[in-house]
PDB file of C-alpha atoms in Angstrom:
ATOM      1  CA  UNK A   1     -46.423  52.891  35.851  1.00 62.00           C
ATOM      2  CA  UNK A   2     -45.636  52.487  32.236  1.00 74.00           C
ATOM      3  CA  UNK A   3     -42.284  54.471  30.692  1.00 84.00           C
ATOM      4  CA  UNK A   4     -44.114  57.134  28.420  1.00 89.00           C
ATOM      5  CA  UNK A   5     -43.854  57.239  24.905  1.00 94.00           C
ATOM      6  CA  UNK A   6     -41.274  59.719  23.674  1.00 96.00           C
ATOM      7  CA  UNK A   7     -41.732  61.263  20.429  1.00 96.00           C
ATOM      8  CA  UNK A   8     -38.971  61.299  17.833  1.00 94.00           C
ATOM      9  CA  UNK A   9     -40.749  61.528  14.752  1.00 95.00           C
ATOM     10  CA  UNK A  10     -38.886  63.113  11.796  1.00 94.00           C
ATOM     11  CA  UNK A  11     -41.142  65.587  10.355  1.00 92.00           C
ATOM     12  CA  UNK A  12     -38.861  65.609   6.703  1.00 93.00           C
ATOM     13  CA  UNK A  13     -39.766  62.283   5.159  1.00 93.00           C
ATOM     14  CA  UNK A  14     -37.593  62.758   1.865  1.00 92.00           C
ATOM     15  CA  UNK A  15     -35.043  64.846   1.428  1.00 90.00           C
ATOM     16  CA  UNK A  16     -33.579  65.567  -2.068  1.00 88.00           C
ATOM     17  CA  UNK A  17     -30.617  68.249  -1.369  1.00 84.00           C
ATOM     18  CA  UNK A  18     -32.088  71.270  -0.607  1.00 86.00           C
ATOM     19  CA  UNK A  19     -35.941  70.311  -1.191  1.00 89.00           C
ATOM     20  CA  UNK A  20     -37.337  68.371   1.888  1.00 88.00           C
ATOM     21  CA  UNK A  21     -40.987  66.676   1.278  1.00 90.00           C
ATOM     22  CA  UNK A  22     -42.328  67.082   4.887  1.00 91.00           C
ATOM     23  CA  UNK A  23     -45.307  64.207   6.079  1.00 93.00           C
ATOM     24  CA  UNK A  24     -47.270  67.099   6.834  1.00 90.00           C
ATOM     25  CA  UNK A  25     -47.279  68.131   3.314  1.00 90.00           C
ATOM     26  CA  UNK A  26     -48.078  64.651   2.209  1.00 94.00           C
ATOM     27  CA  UNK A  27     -50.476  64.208   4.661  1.00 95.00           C
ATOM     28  CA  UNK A  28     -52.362  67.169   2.823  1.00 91.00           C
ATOM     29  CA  UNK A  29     -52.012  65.862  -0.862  1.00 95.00           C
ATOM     30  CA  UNK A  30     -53.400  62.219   0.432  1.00 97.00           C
ATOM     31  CA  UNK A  31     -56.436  64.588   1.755  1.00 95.00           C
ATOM     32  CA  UNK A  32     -56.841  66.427  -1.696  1.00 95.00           C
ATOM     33  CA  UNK A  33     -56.554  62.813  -3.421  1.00 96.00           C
ATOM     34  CA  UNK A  34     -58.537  61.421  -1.497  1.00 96.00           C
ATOM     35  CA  UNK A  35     -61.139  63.669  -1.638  1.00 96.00           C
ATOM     36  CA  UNK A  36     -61.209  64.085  -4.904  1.00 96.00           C
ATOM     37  CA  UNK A  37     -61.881  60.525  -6.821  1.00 96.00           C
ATOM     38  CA  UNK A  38     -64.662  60.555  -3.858  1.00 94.00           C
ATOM     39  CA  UNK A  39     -66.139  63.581  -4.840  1.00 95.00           C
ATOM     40  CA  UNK A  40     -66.008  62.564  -8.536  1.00 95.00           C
ATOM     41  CA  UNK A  41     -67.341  59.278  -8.230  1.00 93.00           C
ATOM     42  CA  UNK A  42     -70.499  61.095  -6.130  1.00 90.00           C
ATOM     43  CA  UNK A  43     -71.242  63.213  -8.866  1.00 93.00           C
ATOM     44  CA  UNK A  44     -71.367  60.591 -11.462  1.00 91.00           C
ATOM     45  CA  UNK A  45     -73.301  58.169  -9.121  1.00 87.00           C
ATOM     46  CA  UNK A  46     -76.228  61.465  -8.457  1.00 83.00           C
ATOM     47  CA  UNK A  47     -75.581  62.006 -12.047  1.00 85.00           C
ATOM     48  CA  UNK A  48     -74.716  65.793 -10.573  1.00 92.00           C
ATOM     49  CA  UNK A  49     -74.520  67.643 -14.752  1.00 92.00           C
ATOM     50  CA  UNK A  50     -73.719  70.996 -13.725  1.00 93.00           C
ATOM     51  CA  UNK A  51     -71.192  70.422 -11.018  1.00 94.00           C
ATOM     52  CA  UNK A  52     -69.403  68.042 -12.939  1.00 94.00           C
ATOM     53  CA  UNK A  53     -68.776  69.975 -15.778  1.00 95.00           C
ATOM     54  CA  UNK A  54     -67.367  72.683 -14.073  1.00 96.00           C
ATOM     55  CA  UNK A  55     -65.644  69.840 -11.103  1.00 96.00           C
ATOM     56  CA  UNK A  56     -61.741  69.984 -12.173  1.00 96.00           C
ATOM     57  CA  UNK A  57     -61.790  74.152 -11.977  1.00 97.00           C
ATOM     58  CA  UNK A  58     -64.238  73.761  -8.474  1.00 97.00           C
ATOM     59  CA  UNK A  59     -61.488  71.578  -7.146  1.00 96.00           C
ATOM     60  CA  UNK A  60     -58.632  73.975  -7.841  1.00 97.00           C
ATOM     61  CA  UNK A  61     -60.547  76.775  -6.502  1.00 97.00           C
ATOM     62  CA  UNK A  62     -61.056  74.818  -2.827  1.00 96.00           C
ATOM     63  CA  UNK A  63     -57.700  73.828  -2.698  1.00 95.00           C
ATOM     64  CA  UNK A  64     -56.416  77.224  -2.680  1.00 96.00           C
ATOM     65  CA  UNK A  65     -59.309  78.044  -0.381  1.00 97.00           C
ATOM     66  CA  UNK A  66     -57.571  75.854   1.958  1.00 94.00           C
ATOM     67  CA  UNK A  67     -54.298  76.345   1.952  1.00 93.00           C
ATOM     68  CA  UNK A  68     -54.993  80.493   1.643  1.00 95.00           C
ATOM     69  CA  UNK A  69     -58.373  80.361   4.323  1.00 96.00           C
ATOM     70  CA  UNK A  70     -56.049  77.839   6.803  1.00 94.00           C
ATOM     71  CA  UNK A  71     -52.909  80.128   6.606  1.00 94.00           C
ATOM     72  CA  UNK A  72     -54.900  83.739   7.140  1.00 95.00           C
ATOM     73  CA  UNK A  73     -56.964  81.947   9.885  1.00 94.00           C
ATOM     74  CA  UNK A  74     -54.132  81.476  11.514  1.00 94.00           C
ATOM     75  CA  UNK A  75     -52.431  84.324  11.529  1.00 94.00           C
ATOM     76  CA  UNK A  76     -55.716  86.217  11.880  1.00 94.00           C
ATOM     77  CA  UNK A  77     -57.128  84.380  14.827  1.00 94.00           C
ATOM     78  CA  UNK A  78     -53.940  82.818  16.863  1.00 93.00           C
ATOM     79  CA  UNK A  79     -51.231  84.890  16.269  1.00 90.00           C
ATOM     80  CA  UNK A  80     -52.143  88.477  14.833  1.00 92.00           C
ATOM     81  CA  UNK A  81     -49.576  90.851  16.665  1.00 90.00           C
ATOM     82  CA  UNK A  82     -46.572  88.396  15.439  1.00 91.00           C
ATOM     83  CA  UNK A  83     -47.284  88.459  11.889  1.00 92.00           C
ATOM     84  CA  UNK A  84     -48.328  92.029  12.446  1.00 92.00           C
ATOM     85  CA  UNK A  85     -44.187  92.655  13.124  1.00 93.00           C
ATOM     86  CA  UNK A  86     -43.229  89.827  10.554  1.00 90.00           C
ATOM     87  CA  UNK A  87     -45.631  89.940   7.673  1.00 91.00           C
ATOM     88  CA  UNK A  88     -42.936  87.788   4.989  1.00 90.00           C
ATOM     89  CA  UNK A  89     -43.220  84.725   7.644  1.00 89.00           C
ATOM     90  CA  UNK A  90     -47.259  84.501   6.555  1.00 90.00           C
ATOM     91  CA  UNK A  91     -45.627  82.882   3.669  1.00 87.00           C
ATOM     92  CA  UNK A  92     -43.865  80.097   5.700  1.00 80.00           C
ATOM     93  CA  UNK A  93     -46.735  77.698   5.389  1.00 75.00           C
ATOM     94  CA  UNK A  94     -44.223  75.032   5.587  1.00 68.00           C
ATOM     95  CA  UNK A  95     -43.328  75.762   9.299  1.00 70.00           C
ATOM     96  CA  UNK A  96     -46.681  75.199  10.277  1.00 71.00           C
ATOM     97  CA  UNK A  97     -49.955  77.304  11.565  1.00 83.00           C
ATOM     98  CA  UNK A  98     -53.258  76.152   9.694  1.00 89.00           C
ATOM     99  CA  UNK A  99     -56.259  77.140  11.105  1.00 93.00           C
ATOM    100  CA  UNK A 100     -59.565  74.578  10.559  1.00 94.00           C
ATOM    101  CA  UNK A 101     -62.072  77.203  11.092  1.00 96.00           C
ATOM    102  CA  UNK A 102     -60.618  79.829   8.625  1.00 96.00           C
ATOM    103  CA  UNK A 103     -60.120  77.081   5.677  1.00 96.00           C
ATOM    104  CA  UNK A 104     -63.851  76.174   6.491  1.00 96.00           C
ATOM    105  CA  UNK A 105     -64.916  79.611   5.825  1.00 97.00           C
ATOM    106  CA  UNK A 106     -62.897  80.258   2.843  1.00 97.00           C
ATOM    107  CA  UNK A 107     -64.317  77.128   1.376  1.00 97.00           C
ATOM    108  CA  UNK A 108     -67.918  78.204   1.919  1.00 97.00           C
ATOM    109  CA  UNK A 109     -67.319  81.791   0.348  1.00 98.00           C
ATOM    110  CA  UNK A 110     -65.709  81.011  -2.832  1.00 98.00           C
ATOM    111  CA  UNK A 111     -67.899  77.477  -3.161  1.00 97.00           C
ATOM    112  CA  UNK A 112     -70.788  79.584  -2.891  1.00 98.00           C
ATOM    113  CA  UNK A 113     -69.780  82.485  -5.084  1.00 98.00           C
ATOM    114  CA  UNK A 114     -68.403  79.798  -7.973  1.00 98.00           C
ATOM    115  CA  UNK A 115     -71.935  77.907  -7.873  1.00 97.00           C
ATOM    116  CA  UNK A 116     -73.401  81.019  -8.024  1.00 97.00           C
ATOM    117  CA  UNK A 117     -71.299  81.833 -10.708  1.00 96.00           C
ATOM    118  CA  UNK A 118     -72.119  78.738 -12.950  1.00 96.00           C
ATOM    119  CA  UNK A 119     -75.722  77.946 -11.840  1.00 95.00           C
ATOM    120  CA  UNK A 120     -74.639  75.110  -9.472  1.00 96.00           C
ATOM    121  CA  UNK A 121     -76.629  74.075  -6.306  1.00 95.00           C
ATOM    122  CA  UNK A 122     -74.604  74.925  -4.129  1.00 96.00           C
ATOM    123  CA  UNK A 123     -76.476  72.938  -1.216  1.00 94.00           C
ATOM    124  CA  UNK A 124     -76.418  69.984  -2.881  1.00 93.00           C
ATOM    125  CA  UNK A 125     -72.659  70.410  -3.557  1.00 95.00           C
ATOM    126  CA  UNK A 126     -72.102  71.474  -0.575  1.00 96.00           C
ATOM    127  CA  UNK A 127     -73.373  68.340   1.237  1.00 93.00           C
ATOM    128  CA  UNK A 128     -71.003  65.645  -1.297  1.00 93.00           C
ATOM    129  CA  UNK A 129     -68.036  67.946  -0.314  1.00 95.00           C
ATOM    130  CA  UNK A 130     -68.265  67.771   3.310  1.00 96.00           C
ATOM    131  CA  UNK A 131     -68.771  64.136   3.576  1.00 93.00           C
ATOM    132  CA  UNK A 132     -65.412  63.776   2.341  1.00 95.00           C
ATOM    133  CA  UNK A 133     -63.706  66.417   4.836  1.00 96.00           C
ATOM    134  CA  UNK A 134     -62.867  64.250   7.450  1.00 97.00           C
ATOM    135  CA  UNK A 135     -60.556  62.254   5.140  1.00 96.00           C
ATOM    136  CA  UNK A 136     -57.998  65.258   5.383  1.00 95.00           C
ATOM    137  CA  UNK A 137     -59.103  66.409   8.935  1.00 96.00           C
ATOM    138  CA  UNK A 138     -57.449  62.665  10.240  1.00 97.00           C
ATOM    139  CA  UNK A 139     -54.394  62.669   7.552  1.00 96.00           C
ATOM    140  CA  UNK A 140     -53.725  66.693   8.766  1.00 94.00           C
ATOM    141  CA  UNK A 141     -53.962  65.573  12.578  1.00 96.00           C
ATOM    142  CA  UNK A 142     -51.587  62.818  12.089  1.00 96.00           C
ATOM    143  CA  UNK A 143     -49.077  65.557  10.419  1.00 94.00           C
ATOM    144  CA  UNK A 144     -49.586  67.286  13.409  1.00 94.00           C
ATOM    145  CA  UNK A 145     -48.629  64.386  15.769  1.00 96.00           C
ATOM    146  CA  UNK A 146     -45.856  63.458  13.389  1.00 96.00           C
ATOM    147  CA  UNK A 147     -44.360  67.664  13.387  1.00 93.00           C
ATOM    148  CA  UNK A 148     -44.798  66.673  17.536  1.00 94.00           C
ATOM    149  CA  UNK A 149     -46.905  70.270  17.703  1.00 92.00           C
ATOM    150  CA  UNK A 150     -50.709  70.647  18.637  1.00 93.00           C
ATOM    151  CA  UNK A 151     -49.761  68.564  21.687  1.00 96.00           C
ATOM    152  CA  UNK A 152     -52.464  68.267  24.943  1.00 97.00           C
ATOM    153  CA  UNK A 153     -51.645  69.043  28.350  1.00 97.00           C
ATOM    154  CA  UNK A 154     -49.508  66.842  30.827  1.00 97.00           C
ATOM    155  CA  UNK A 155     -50.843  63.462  32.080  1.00 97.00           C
ATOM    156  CA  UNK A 156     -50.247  60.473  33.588  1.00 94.00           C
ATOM    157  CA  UNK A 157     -52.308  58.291  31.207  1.00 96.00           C
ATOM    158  CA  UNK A 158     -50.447  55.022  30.142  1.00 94.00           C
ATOM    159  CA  UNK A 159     -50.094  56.570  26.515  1.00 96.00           C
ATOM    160  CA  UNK A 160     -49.244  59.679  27.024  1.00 97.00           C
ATOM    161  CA  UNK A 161     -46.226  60.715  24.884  1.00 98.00           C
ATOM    162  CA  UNK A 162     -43.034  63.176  25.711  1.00 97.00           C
ATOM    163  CA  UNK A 163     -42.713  65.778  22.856  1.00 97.00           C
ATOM    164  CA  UNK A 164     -39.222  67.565  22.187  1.00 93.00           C
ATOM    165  CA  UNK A 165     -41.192  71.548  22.036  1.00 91.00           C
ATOM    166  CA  UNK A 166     -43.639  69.848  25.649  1.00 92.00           C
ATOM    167  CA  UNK A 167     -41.050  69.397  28.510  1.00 92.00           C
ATOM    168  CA  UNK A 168     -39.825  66.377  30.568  1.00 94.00           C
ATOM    169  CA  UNK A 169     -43.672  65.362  31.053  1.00 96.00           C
ATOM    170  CA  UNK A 170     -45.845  63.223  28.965  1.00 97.00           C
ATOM    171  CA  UNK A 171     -48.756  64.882  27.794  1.00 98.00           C
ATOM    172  CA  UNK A 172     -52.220  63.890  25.820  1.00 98.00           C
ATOM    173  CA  UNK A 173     -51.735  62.727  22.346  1.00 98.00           C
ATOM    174  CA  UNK A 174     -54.417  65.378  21.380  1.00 98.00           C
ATOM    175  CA  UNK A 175     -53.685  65.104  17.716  1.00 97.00           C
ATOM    176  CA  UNK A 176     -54.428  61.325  17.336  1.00 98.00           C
ATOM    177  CA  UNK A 177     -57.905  61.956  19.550  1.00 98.00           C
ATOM    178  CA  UNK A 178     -58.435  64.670  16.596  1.00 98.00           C
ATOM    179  CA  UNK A 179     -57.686  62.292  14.117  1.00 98.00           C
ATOM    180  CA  UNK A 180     -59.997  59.358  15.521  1.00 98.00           C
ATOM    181  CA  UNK A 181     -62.446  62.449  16.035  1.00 97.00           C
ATOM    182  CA  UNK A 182     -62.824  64.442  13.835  1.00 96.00           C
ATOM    183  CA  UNK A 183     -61.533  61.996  11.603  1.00 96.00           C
ATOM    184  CA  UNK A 184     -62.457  58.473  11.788  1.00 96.00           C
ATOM    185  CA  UNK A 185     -66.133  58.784  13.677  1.00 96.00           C
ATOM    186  CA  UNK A 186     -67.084  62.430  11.502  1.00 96.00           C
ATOM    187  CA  UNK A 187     -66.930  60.313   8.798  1.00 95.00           C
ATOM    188  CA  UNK A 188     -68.924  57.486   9.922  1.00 94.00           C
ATOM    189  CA  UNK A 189     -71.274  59.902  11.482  1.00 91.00           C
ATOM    190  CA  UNK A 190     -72.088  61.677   8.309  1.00 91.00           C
ATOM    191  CA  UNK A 191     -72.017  58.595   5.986  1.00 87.00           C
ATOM    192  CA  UNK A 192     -74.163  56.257   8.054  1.00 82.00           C
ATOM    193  CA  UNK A 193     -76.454  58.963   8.791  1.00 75.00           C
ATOM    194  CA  UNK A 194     -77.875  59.518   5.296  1.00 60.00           C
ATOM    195  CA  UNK A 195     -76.469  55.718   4.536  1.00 54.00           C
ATOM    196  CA  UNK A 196     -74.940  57.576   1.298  1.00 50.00           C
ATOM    197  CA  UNK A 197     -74.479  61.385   1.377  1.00 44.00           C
ATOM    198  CA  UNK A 198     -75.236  62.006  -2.775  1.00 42.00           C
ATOM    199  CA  UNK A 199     -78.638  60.147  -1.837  1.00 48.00           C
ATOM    200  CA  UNK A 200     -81.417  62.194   0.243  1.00 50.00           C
ATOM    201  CA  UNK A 201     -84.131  60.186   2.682  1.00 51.00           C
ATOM    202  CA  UNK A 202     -87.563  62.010   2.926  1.00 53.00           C
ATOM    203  CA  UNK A 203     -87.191  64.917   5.251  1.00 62.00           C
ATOM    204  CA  UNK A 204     -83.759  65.767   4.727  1.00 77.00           C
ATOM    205  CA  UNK A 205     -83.400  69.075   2.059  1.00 85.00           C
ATOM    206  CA  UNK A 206     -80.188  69.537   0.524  1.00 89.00           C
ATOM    207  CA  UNK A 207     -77.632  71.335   2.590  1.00 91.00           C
ATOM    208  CA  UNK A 208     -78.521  68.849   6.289  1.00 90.00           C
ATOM    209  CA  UNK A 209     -75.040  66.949   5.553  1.00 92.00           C
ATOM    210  CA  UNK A 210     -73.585  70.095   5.406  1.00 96.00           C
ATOM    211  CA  UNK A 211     -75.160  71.924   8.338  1.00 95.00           C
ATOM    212  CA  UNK A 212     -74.858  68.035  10.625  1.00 95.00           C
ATOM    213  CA  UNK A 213     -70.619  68.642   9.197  1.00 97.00           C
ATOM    214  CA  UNK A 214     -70.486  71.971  10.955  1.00 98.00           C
ATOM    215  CA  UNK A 215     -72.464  71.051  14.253  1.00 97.00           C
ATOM    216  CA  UNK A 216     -70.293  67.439  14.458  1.00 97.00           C
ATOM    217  CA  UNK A 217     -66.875  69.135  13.853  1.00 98.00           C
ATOM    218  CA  UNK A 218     -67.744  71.598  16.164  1.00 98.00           C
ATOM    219  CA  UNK A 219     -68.970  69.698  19.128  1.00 98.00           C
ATOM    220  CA  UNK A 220     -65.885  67.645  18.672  1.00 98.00           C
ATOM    221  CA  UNK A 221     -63.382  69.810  18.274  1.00 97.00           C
ATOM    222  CA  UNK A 222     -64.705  71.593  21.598  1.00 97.00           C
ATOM    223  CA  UNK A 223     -64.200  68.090  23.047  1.00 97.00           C
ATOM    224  CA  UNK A 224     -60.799  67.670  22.251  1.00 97.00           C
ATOM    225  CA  UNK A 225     -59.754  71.131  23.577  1.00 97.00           C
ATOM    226  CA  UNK A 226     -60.442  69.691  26.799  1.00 96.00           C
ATOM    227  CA  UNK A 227     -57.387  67.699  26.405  1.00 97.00           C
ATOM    228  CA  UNK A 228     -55.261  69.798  24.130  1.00 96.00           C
ATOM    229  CA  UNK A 229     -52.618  72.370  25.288  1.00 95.00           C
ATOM    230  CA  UNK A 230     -54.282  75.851  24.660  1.00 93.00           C
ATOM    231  CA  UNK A 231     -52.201  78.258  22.469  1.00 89.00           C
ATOM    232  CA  UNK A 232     -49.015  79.890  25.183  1.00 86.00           C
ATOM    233  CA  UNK A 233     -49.757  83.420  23.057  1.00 87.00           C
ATOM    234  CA  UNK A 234     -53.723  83.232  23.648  1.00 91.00           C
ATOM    235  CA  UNK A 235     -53.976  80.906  26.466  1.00 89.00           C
ATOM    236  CA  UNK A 236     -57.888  80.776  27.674  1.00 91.00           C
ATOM    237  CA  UNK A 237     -60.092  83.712  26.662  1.00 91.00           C
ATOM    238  CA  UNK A 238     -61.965  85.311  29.881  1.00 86.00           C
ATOM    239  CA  UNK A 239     -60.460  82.589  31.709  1.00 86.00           C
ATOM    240  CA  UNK A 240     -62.556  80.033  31.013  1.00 89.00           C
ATOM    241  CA  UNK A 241     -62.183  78.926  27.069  1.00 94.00           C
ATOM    242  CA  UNK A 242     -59.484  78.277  24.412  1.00 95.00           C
ATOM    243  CA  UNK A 243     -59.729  80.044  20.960  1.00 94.00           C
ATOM    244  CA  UNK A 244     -60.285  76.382  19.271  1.00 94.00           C
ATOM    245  CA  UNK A 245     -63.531  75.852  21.514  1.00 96.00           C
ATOM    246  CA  UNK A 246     -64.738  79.491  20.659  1.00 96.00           C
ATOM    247  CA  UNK A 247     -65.062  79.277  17.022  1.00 96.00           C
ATOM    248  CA  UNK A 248     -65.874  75.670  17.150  1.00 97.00           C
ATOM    249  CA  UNK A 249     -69.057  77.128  19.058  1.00 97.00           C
ATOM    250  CA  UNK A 250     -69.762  79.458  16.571  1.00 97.00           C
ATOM    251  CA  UNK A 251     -69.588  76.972  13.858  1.00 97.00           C
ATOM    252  CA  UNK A 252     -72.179  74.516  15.912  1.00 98.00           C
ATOM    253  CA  UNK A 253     -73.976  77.602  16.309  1.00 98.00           C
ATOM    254  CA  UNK A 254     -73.609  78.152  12.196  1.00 97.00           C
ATOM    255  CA  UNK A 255     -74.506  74.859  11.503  1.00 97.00           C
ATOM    256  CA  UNK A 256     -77.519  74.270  14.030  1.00 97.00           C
ATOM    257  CA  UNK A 257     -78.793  78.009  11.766  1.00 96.00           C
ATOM    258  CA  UNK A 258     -78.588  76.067   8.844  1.00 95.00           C
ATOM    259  CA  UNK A 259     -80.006  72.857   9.318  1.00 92.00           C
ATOM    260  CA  UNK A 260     -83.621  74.900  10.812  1.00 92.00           C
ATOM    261  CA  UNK A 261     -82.535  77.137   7.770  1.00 91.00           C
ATOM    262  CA  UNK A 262     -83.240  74.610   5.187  1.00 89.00           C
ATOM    263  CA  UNK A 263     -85.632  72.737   6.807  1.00 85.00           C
ATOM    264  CA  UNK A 264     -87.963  75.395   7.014  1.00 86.00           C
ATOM    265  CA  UNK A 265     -87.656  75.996   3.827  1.00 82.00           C
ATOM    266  CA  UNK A 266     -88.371  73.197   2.624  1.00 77.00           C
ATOM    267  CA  UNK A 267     -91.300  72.634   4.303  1.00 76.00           C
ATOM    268  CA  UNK A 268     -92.110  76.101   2.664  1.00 76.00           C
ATOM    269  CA  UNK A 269     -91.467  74.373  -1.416  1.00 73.00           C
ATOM    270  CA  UNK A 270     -94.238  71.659   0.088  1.00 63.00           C
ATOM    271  CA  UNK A 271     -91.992  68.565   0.434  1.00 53.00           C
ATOM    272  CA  UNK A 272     -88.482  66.641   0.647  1.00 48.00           C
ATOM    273  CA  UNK A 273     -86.571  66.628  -2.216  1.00 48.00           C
ATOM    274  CA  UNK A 274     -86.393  63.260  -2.903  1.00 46.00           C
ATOM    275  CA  UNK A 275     -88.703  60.666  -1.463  1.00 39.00           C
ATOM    276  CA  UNK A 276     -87.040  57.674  -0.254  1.00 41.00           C
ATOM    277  CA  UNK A 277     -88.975  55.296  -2.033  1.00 38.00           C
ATOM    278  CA  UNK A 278     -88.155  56.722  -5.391  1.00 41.00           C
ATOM    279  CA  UNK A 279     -84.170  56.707  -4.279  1.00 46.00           C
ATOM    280  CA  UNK A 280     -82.180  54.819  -6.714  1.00 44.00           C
ATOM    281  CA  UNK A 281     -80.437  51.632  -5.547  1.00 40.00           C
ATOM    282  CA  UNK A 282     -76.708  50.824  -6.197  1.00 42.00           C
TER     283      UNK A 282
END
């Protein structure tokens, strides 16, 4: 039997004095970066007016959505009753404790309310943002693996790893399945789907990247709680599921609403929104 992998990872990857640049925090700007000149050269490709004249103020409102949604998520959902007794630690973003699902639903509030805002559609927004979510859902995971947190439960696979906070016993590498997950094949997934997510086949309304997003994360992410150590302060709820695979259902739920949502009406306007042969070719 193969010796398992033992993790030693420093999570500070510069340190200048008393400021340390962590990977997890760089793993996050990569994300935003990413995202970004992605996003930007969508909207110029679909020739998207509206949302690009408002894009640079958009962008700074979702990052905040992120960091703010992912922190209160968090503490609202995993850990209530501790923050409850030390309310200044909310503020220690830096030690860790993000939370997917509240980020997510952060970023659809305040994207909705700022297209609303500025007369943007917020569907068709909605479905160029998404496609580039993954990008920073595989760079966060790999902070994870790299802070050696997030870990899965023991095993005697040939790569399971030995982390410093998981005992004498090698455990899943649930992170890096997160990261090929919801990561790597989400990405594929939604942009060989539509072939290119700012151009829409026939039958396909604005907003089915963005509902197909929620139900793929979702089904995922319930995956990989199969392998992933559930929370010691929750453990399983009624026994049977971990808090990750309960809001992940709710969000396939959310996102299965949706896509009938805006198929129906669709059908209801009389038509697709744009017919596939009168798509535009790179």
């Amino acid at each position: 039997m193969p010796t398992p992998f033992v993790h030693s990872f420093d999570p500070v990857a510069v340190s200048l004095g008393p400021l340390q640049i962590r990977w997890y925090g760089l793993m996050y700007v990569l994300g935003f970066t990413a995202s970004y000149f992605l996003v930007r050269y969508q909207i110029r490709r679909r020739q998207f007016a509206e949302l690009e004249m408002h894009f640079e103020n958009l962008n700074l409102v979702l990052i905040l959505s992120v960091i703010l949604g992912g922190r209160l998520g968090y503490v609202l959902f995993y850990n209530p009753a501790y923050y409850f007794r030390h309310p200044l630690e909310i503020l220690a973003t830096w030690e860790g404790g993000m939370s997917f699902h509240g980020a997510c639903l952060l970023l659809i509030v305040s994207g909705w309310l700022f297209c609303r805002k500025y007369g943007i559609d917020f569907w068709k927004g909605a479905d160029i943002y998404v496609a580039t979510f993954p990008i920073g859902l595989g760079l966060g995971r790999i902070g994870n693996f790299i802070n050696g947190e997030l870990f899965g439960r023991p095993t005697d696979v040939p790569w399971g790893v030995i982390f410093t906070d998981g005992g004498p016993v090698a455990r899943h590498p649930s992170q890096l399945y997160e990261a090929l997950l919801e990561g790597l094949l989400l990405f594929a997934l939604l942009w060989s789907v539509k072939a290119r997510p700012w151009e829409q086949r026939s039958g396909w309304p604005h907003g089915s990247i963005f509902a197909l997003f929620l139900i793929g994360y979702g089904v995922l992410r319930m995956v990989v709680e199969l392998f992933r150590e559930p929370d010691p302060q929750i453990g399983f709820l009624f026994g049977l599921v971990t808090m990750g695979q309960s809001l992940s259902l709710i969000m396939v739920a959310g996102g299965l609403f949706l896509w009938m949502f805006r198929v129906r009406k669709e059908k209801n306007r009389g038509g697709a929104p744009v017919a596939a042969s009168r798509r535009k070719r790179p």
